[in-house]
Structure formats: C-alpha cells, structure tokens
Amino acid sequence: MAFIQMSCAKDERPNIIFIMTDDHSYQTLSAYDNRFIDTPNLDRIANEGVIFRNSFVTNSICAPSRATMLTGKYSHMNGQLDNRTRFDSSQVTFPKLLRNAGYETAIVGKWHLRSEPTGFDHWEVLIGQGDYYNSDFIINGNREKSDGYVTDVITDKSINWLKQREGQEPFSLLIHHKATHRIWMPDTALFNEFKNVEFEVPDNFFDDYEGRLAASEHVMGIDKDMDLVYDLKMLDDGELQTQYRKYYERIISKLNPEQRNAWDQYYNPILEKFKNDDLKGMELALWKYQRYMKDYLQCVRSVDNNVGRLLDYLDKSGLSENTIVVYTSDQGFYMGEHGWFDKRFMYEESLRTPLLMRFPNKYRISGAVDEMVQNIDYGPTLLDYAGVDIPSEMQGHSMRPLMEEKDILWRDAIYYHYYEFPNEHGVKKHYGIRTDRYKLIHFYDGIDVWELYDLKHDPREMQNLYHDSGYIEVMKMLKSKLVDLQIEVGEKI
Ligand code: SGN
Ligand code: CA
C-alpha cells in the first residue's frame, strides 16, 4: 500500500505585535529618561530586548508618520505630506506583504489616514483622532460605540482578537493607541498618580528664540497658547471664555455620569485653588507647565499599565515564545523644552521617537543600538524577520544587522522634511539633515532661514551657528551632504 507522507512542518515564522502611541515623548519613558515617570512595563521591552538610542522620524506629524511606517517610504514618495491628505491605500505596505506571505493581519486603534485600512484581515479603528472616553470605532466597515477609557478599550480589543484566533498561521497585529495625544485626558482611575509631585522644569523653558526666527513664530507655547479650559481643564462657571472652551464642553459632555462625577471631583478643587491664587506672568506659566505634565503623565501611566497587561497576556498564553514586540510613537513631543507642547519642528524632542523591540529568545537579541534609524526602517525590518523579500521601492533598511551586531555600512546622516503650513501651531515648512554631531535646517515658504546646530556643544539647540565664521566649513559640508541626500531619496527641491 502506498503511504502518503503529509508535510505538517510547523510554521516557525515569528508573530509581530507593533504597538504605537500618539505623541509619546522619549523624555517620559524611563528606559530613555527617568526624570518624570517610571514606566516599568515599557522598560521591560527595553530590558528584555533592544533600545534604539537614536531613533528618528522623517516628518514629525501623525498621518505622514503612519504612512511612512506602513510604506517604508519618505512622505514625498508615499504622497502623505501632511495630516490633510487622504492616504493612497493602493500602495504597497508591510502589512499587505505579510498578508500575501500567509500572515493573519489586524490593526486596532488610531488610523488617521482618511482612506479605509487595506492589507488587514481585521480592523477596528478610531474615527479621525477618536475620543478618550466611550469612543466610536469602525470595525471592518461598521460603526460601533465603545464603553470606557480608550487605552483600556484598545488593549481589550487587541487581546480579544488574539484570543479568538483559530488559525495556525503567524500573525501581525498593529496596536495604535490614541494616548498620549492632546488634550491629555487621564483615566479617572489614575487621577492620584502624581499627587504631590513637582516636575523639573526644562532649563530652556523661558526661551527667547534669539537667532531662530521660525521658532519665535510658533503657536505652541505653554505660556501663551495653552488653553486654560480646553488643555488644562479649568472649566469655571463662565468667567474663563477661552478660545477653545466650547470644544472642551463638547468633549466632556460625552463622559457618562459616573465618569463625569469622578472628573469633576478631581478638577474642581484644582480649579478652586487656581482661582484663589490668581497667578500672573512667570508664575502662571510654571503653573500651566505643572498642570500639563500631570495630565500628560497620567495618560502615559495608563499606556504603561496596558502594555504590561498585554505583555502578561503574551506570557500566559505562551505567545511570548514566538512574538516580536515593538513599541514606538508616531513622533516625539515637547515637554516644556523651548516653552512648548506639540511637535513638527526638526529639533531633537520632536525629531526623535521612542523605539524598543523585544524578540523571542531563540534570536538571542538584546542591548542598545546607537546608529541613527528612522521610521522608514520599521517595515523592512519586520519583513526581514518574517522571511519576506523587502521590495526595492521601500527606502528604509532592515535594522536586523544593527541588532545582530553584523558589520555593515549604515547611513551617517538622516533626512527630514515637514510640509504642513499653515497649521494651528505656526510651524513653517522646513527640511534638513542631521548627522551624529550636527544639524542643518532650512525653513522656507514665506520665510527663508537656515539654522545650524552643533549638538555636541549645544544639545538643546539654543544657538544658531549658521552665520558663525567658525562653522563655515561645517556648513558647506552639511549643505553638500543635504543635496546628496535629496538626490538619493528622490526629492527635488
Ligand atoms: C490636533 C491637535 C493639534 C495637533 C494636531 C496634529 N489639536 O489638531 O494640537 O498638533 O492634532 O496631531 S486638538 O485641539 O485637536 O487637540 S497629530 O498627532 O494627529 O499629528
Ligand atoms: Ca501624533
């Protein structure tokens, strides 16, 4: 009798869980910086895996960052220059390639690309920016309401998706949190986290922007632009008629009675004290900074707790054994440096973004990577580990050799370009180059200003050296490198 040997080799390809928050700064992730908060669960990914110490974006704003991450291409190549454009979802993306290669693919959380998600077997996404409380989702095309705090809800939905999977094929799950985006609404259960804490004030909080025209024209100052009612939740009986008060009233009207009650119980005493103290000038600016930090960090706390919950589930279910876990944010954020909140500028705090990766034990990968990586590199890296060919149209590179300490020639400079102007924060269009030591930026369109920084001597980027005679050679070298980079990445200026 003929005996037919069935091939039932187990699929050994790794699963992928890619967690991305919105506007989470590396300054508030303790694996990078422990001045403000301890994030033990996020640190766990770093401690058990790899921390990228020089991780950057190509265009520091949400939709472009997401498009870059999906396509492995710079904004000018994938067409998503700003938040207003509709993503051309017919493009090649890494989830599509994984799916073609037999992975089961899903995304839960913020999408923000206007067109419907493509390349996913399952998708549950927020509408636009979504809401912190009781947010609506679109689930495979159908609108559905949720109950509760969005970071918990996104984590629950993600774990539920993992639980109901039946197939044996590997999976790729993108978990895209809304937190820690403006207006930094904390989970009511975490209100007492930083009760009597005074946060350290950055030494350039009262920046005068001397020699930096574009920076001086910003509309993202904690002092002058942060809205007392909307951003800082000081909803009084009507005296404070701030610019965004009505938006805040609309947002908190979506809280259920129990949530609203906890909300008022927390903010009302703060409001009362604020009214009594009647702060002015610098004192008011510093009060705003502390108020901002507290809400923002409470949002980070919830992210950290929920990442912990997810990691525990991966351990308990045995999935940790064969799952790559990535943690990143769509860009960095200002925690009062230069007196700011928001992002967009090519200065360090918003150019950088956290990047942590943890691998199944069999890869034996851990440690720190110092080379400059960018969000164009995520797709190629994940495809590499999945054993899928990286298409030549992807402009990023697999970071695998960096993590596996193989000798390779890696980029010695990164390219950046921000296009959204006008915008609500007044940041002019600009492009530039960063090497491990220097940064050259050109602000254009209604402005024509160059800036040069020596990051070794001036890591806070306070002194524009573009017109400094001592830096003429450096400036020329950077300009020529910038032109080379623009040619290499295919951007005509
Ligand atoms: C909203 C925010 C801005 C923020 C952009 C872009 N205003 O418009 O402060 O810069 O999103 O953020 S808000 O009043 O709606 O909070 S991004 O992360 O989506 O690019
Ligand atoms: Ca963002």
PDB file of C-alpha atoms and ligand atoms in Angstrom, residues 22-23 61-63 83 110 112 129 181-183 230 244 330-331 341-344 424-425, ligand 1:
ATOM      1  CA  ASP A  22       0.478  59.016  19.622  1.00  0.00           C
ATOM      2  CA  ASP A  23       2.801  61.840  20.709  1.00  0.00           C
ATOM      3  CA  ILE A  61       3.354  64.592  12.440  1.00  0.00           C
ATOM      4  CA  CYS A  62       0.763  61.891  12.678  1.00  0.00           C
ATOM      5  CA  ALA A  63      -0.640  60.812   9.306  1.00  0.00           C
ATOM      6  CA  ASN A  83      -2.494  65.393   8.034  1.00  0.00           C
ATOM      7  CA  LYS A 110      -5.847  55.074  15.688  1.00  0.00           C
ATOM      8  CA  HIS A 112      -5.923  58.724  10.900  1.00  0.00           C
ATOM      9  CA  GLN A 129      -8.444  61.327  16.296  1.00  0.00           C
ATOM     10  CA  HIS A 181      -2.415  62.954  22.271  1.00  0.00           C
ATOM     11  CA  ARG A 182      -3.792  66.378  23.176  1.00  0.00           C
ATOM     12  CA  ILE A 183      -5.923  67.114  25.242  1.00  0.00           C
ATOM     13  CA  TYR A 230      -9.511  73.089  26.925  1.00  0.00           C
ATOM     14  CA  TYR A 244     -11.391  76.509  22.876  1.00  0.00           C
ATOM     15  CA  ASP A 330       4.295  58.345  15.769  1.00  0.00           C
ATOM     16  CA  GLN A 331       6.726  61.106  16.793  1.00  0.00           C
ATOM     17  CA  PHE A 341       3.987  71.430  23.726  1.00  0.00           C
ATOM     18  CA  ASP A 342       3.288  69.760  20.301  1.00  0.00           C
ATOM     19  CA  LYS A 343       5.873  68.593  17.728  1.00  0.00           C
ATOM     20  CA  ARG A 344       6.535  69.265  13.961  1.00  0.00           C
ATOM     21  CA  GLU A 424      -2.590  75.552  14.069  1.00  0.00           C
ATOM     22  CA  HIS A 425       0.862  75.651  15.682  1.00  0.00           C
TER      23      HIS A 425
HETATM   24  C1  SGN B   1      -4.928  68.284  16.529  1.00  0.00           C
HETATM   25  C2  SGN B   1      -4.377  68.993  17.763  1.00  0.00           C
HETATM   26  C3  SGN B   1      -3.067  69.658  17.473  1.00  0.00           C
HETATM   27  C4  SGN B   1      -2.112  68.670  16.880  1.00  0.00           C
HETATM   28  C5  SGN B   1      -2.738  68.046  15.644  1.00  0.00           C
HETATM   29  C6  SGN B   1      -1.891  67.027  14.972  1.00  0.00           C
HETATM   30  N1  SGN B   1      -5.325  69.972  18.217  1.00  0.00           N
HETATM   31  O1  SGN B   1      -5.299  69.185  15.554  1.00  0.00           O
HETATM   32  O2  SGN B   1      -2.556  70.192  18.674  1.00  0.00           O
HETATM   33  O3  SGN B   1      -0.893  69.267  16.511  1.00  0.00           O
HETATM   34  O4  SGN B   1      -3.944  67.403  16.041  1.00  0.00           O
HETATM   35  O5  SGN B   1      -1.615  65.958  15.839  1.00  0.00           O
HETATM   36  S1  SGN B   1      -6.575  69.441  19.052  1.00  0.00           S
HETATM   37  O6  SGN B   1      -7.210  70.649  19.558  1.00  0.00           O
HETATM   38  O7  SGN B   1      -7.462  68.714  18.171  1.00  0.00           O
HETATM   39  O8  SGN B   1      -6.088  68.579  20.105  1.00  0.00           O
HETATM   40  S2  SGN B   1      -1.345  64.573  15.202  1.00  0.00           S
HETATM   41  O9  SGN B   1      -0.633  63.780  16.217  1.00  0.00           O
HETATM   42  O10 SGN B   1      -2.600  63.980  14.859  1.00  0.00           O
HETATM   43  O11 SGN B   1      -0.484  64.836  14.048  1.00  0.00           O
END
